[in-house]
Amino acid sequence: MPELPEVDLVTRHLNKLALGRRIMSARLIRPRLSPFAAAEEFAGLLSESKIEHVHRRGKHILIDLNTGRTLITHLRMSGRFVMLPAEMPEPKFSHAQFTLDNDHVLHFADQRHFGMMKIVETDSLFEAKELACLAPEPFSDEFTAAYLHEQLKRSKRNIKETLLDQTKVCGLGNIYAAEALFLSRIRPRLAANKLSAKRADVLHGAIRDVLAESIAISESVPVFPENIGGNFYGENADGEWRVYGREDEPCVVCEEPIKRIPQGGRSTFFCRKCQSR
Ligand SMILES: [Zn+2]
């Protein structure tokens, strides 16, 4: 599932490929992708509009149009944007299609069918239910160590699952949450409200570090119109995560085998020795 750095990359590449382009026509092929507008309304609201700005809030991609509307997209598990010449056959699982004024079609392809699109007024974009509830952006001034500590204090759940709650901390998913906990030497099963202010401060720095590290690496990813941003996911500086996906492999710090435990229906990877408190 794409996390903040991956969504950020898709956003930047969409800007490079589609900024200033006119959407000549739009087609919603899988109605459940956009339960808020029927196919006809979807097409009507987006056709004949110019792409003015592509930005991001949390893991949502926001495409501002010159009509005063914004298309909100969440990639969820497997959604991706694909830009192909109009004469090319459509990709598998193409659930929405935008024919542009450069004889290309921007497809939204989604193998697992969890993606979401919603059209809203740009003026009230951040009042949309999906965005209004989100925690501050991790690199914003509002996301301070004190803010993080306050959010954690209110949660009795374990800290790993709390970090995945986008209303408390925005942008982390299963990979970056595990990596940030490892860097801050925090036991993933620790109750969130038991973390001291001092350790919350360390965690705050680690969250920014793991996200910034991946965003920096993603800067050198070439633009692939046929799979926008798609090849980056799962890579980092050494082509390997510190703990994520490394069950039974030696810890990069102490060589203790990395453990995998289920938490909230997902796997958490951690080092028992480095993350003992
Ligand atoms: Zn270790």
JSON list of N, CA and C in Angstrom, two decimals, residues 14 21 25 45 54 64 69 71 76 79 93 96 100 124 129 138 146 157 171 224 234 237 260 265:
[
{"chain": "A", "resi": 14, "resn": "LEU", "atom": "N", "xyz": [2.76, 13.22, -11.83]},
{"chain": "A", "resi": 14, "resn": "LEU", "atom": "CA", "xyz": [1.52, 13.65, -12.51]},
{"chain": "A", "resi": 14, "resn": "LEU", "atom": "C", "xyz": [1.64, 15.12, -12.92]},
{"chain": "A", "resi": 21, "resn": "ARG", "atom": "N", "xyz": [-2.63, 20.26, -19.07]},
{"chain": "A", "resi": 21, "resn": "ARG", "atom": "CA", "xyz": [-3.38, 19.47, -20.06]},
{"chain": "A", "resi": 21, "resn": "ARG", "atom": "C", "xyz": [-4.88, 19.65, -19.85]},
{"chain": "A", "resi": 25, "resn": "SER", "atom": "N", "xyz": [-12.37, 14.37, -22.34]},
{"chain": "A", "resi": 25, "resn": "SER", "atom": "CA", "xyz": [-13.53, 13.58, -21.89]},
{"chain": "A", "resi": 25, "resn": "SER", "atom": "C", "xyz": [-13.08, 12.66, -20.77]},
{"chain": "A", "resi": 45, "resn": "LEU", "atom": "N", "xyz": [-18.74, 16.37, -14.93]},
{"chain": "A", "resi": 45, "resn": "LEU", "atom": "CA", "xyz": [-18.01, 17.27, -14.03]},
{"chain": "A", "resi": 45, "resn": "LEU", "atom": "C", "xyz": [-16.55, 17.44, -14.43]},
{"chain": "A", "resi": 54, "resn": "VAL", "atom": "N", "xyz": [-1.46, 19.67, -9.35]},
{"chain": "A", "resi": 54, "resn": "VAL", "atom": "CA", "xyz": [-1.63, 18.36, -8.70]},
{"chain": "A", "resi": 54, "resn": "VAL", "atom": "C", "xyz": [-0.87, 18.44, -7.38]},
{"chain": "A", "resi": 64, "resn": "ASP", "atom": "N", "xyz": [-6.41, 19.66, -9.04]},
{"chain": "A", "resi": 64, "resn": "ASP", "atom": "CA", "xyz": [-7.22, 20.87, -9.17]},
{"chain": "A", "resi": 64, "resn": "ASP", "atom": "C", "xyz": [-7.47, 21.16, -10.64]},
{"chain": "A", "resi": 69, "resn": "ARG", "atom": "N", "xyz": [-13.16, 22.79, -9.51]},
{"chain": "A", "resi": 69, "resn": "ARG", "atom": "CA", "xyz": [-13.35, 21.48, -8.88]},
{"chain": "A", "resi": 69, "resn": "ARG", "atom": "C", "xyz": [-12.01, 20.79, -8.69]},
{"chain": "A", "resi": 71, "resn": "LEU", "atom": "N", "xyz": [-10.38, 16.81, -8.16]},
{"chain": "A", "resi": 71, "resn": "LEU", "atom": "CA", "xyz": [-10.57, 15.36, -8.14]},
{"chain": "A", "resi": 71, "resn": "LEU", "atom": "C", "xyz": [-9.66, 14.79, -7.05]},
{"chain": "A", "resi": 76, "resn": "ARG", "atom": "N", "xyz": [-5.10, 3.62, -2.37]},
{"chain": "A", "resi": 76, "resn": "ARG", "atom": "CA", "xyz": [-5.30, 2.46, -1.49]},
{"chain": "A", "resi": 76, "resn": "ARG", "atom": "C", "xyz": [-4.28, 1.35, -1.77]},
{"chain": "A", "resi": 79, "resn": "GLY", "atom": "N", "xyz": [-3.97, 1.01, -6.54]},
{"chain": "A", "resi": 79, "resn": "GLY", "atom": "CA", "xyz": [-4.32, 1.97, -7.58]},
{"chain": "A", "resi": 79, "resn": "GLY", "atom": "C", "xyz": [-3.09, 2.62, -8.19]},
{"chain": "A", "resi": 93, "resn": "PHE", "atom": "N", "xyz": [-7.63, -3.67, -15.72]},
{"chain": "A", "resi": 93, "resn": "PHE", "atom": "CA", "xyz": [-8.24, -3.04, -14.54]},
{"chain": "A", "resi": 93, "resn": "PHE", "atom": "C", "xyz": [-8.31, -1.51, -14.65]},
{"chain": "A", "resi": 96, "resn": "ALA", "atom": "N", "xyz": [-11.04, 4.13, -14.57]},
{"chain": "A", "resi": 96, "resn": "ALA", "atom": "CA", "xyz": [-11.44, 5.47, -14.98]},
{"chain": "A", "resi": 96, "resn": "ALA", "atom": "C", "xyz": [-10.46, 5.92, -16.05]},
{"chain": "A", "resi": 100, "resn": "LEU", "atom": "N", "xyz": [-6.84, 13.11, -22.80]},
{"chain": "A", "resi": 100, "resn": "LEU", "atom": "CA", "xyz": [-6.21, 14.43, -22.72]},
{"chain": "A", "resi": 100, "resn": "LEU", "atom": "C", "xyz": [-6.03, 15.04, -24.10]},
{"chain": "A", "resi": 124, "resn": "SER", "atom": "N", "xyz": [-13.78, 24.39, -1.04]},
{"chain": "A", "resi": 124, "resn": "SER", "atom": "CA", "xyz": [-14.04, 23.71, 0.24]},
{"chain": "A", "resi": 124, "resn": "SER", "atom": "C", "xyz": [-13.35, 22.34, 0.28]},
{"chain": "A", "resi": 129, "resn": "LYS", "atom": "N", "xyz": [-14.79, 15.25, 3.83]},
{"chain": "A", "resi": 129, "resn": "LYS", "atom": "CA", "xyz": [-14.71, 14.32, 4.96]},
{"chain": "A", "resi": 129, "resn": "LYS", "atom": "C", "xyz": [-13.38, 13.57, 5.00]},
{"chain": "A", "resi": 138, "resn": "PRO", "atom": "N", "xyz": [3.29, 15.62, 8.16]},
{"chain": "A", "resi": 138, "resn": "PRO", "atom": "CA", "xyz": [4.45, 15.36, 9.01]},
{"chain": "A", "resi": 138, "resn": "PRO", "atom": "C", "xyz": [5.57, 16.40, 8.91]},
{"chain": "A", "resi": 146, "resn": "ALA", "atom": "N", "xyz": [5.50, 17.69, 20.63]},
{"chain": "A", "resi": 146, "resn": "ALA", "atom": "CA", "xyz": [4.46, 17.86, 21.67]},
{"chain": "A", "resi": 146, "resn": "ALA", "atom": "C", "xyz": [3.11, 17.39, 21.13]},
{"chain": "A", "resi": 157, "resn": "ARG", "atom": "N", "xyz": [-4.26, 1.97, 22.57]},
{"chain": "A", "resi": 157, "resn": "ARG", "atom": "CA", "xyz": [-3.84, 0.91, 21.65]},
{"chain": "A", "resi": 157, "resn": "ARG", "atom": "C", "xyz": [-2.32, 0.82, 21.64]},
{"chain": "A", "resi": 171, "resn": "GLY", "atom": "N", "xyz": [0.38, 9.92, 7.01]},
{"chain": "A", "resi": 171, "resn": "GLY", "atom": "CA", "xyz": [1.35, 9.55, 5.98]},
{"chain": "A", "resi": 171, "resn": "GLY", "atom": "C", "xyz": [2.06, 8.22, 6.19]},
{"chain": "A", "resi": 224, "resn": "PHE", "atom": "N", "xyz": [7.89, 7.43, -15.52]},
{"chain": "A", "resi": 224, "resn": "PHE", "atom": "CA", "xyz": [7.40, 6.36, -16.40]},
{"chain": "A", "resi": 224, "resn": "PHE", "atom": "C", "xyz": [5.93, 6.62, -16.68]},
{"chain": "A", "resi": 234, "resn": "GLY", "atom": "N", "xyz": [8.69, 0.35, -2.25]},
{"chain": "A", "resi": 234, "resn": "GLY", "atom": "CA", "xyz": [9.41, -0.76, -1.65]},
{"chain": "A", "resi": 234, "resn": "GLY", "atom": "C", "xyz": [10.92, -0.62, -1.71]},
{"chain": "A", "resi": 237, "resn": "ALA", "atom": "N", "xyz": [17.27, 3.47, 0.58]},
{"chain": "A", "resi": 237, "resn": "ALA", "atom": "CA", "xyz": [18.67, 3.81, 0.29]},
{"chain": "A", "resi": 237, "resn": "ALA", "atom": "C", "xyz": [19.53, 2.59, -0.08]},
{"chain": "A", "resi": 260, "resn": "ARG", "atom": "N", "xyz": [8.66, -11.15, 13.41]},
{"chain": "A", "resi": 260, "resn": "ARG", "atom": "CA", "xyz": [7.42, -10.69, 12.76]},
{"chain": "A", "resi": 260, "resn": "ARG", "atom": "C", "xyz": [6.25, -11.09, 13.66]},
{"chain": "A", "resi": 265, "resn": "GLY", "atom": "N", "xyz": [-4.17, -7.28, 12.32]},
{"chain": "A", "resi": 265, "resn": "GLY", "atom": "CA", "xyz": [-4.35, -7.97, 11.05]},
{"chain": "A", "resi": 265, "resn": "GLY", "atom": "C", "xyz": [-3.22, -7.75, 10.05]}
]
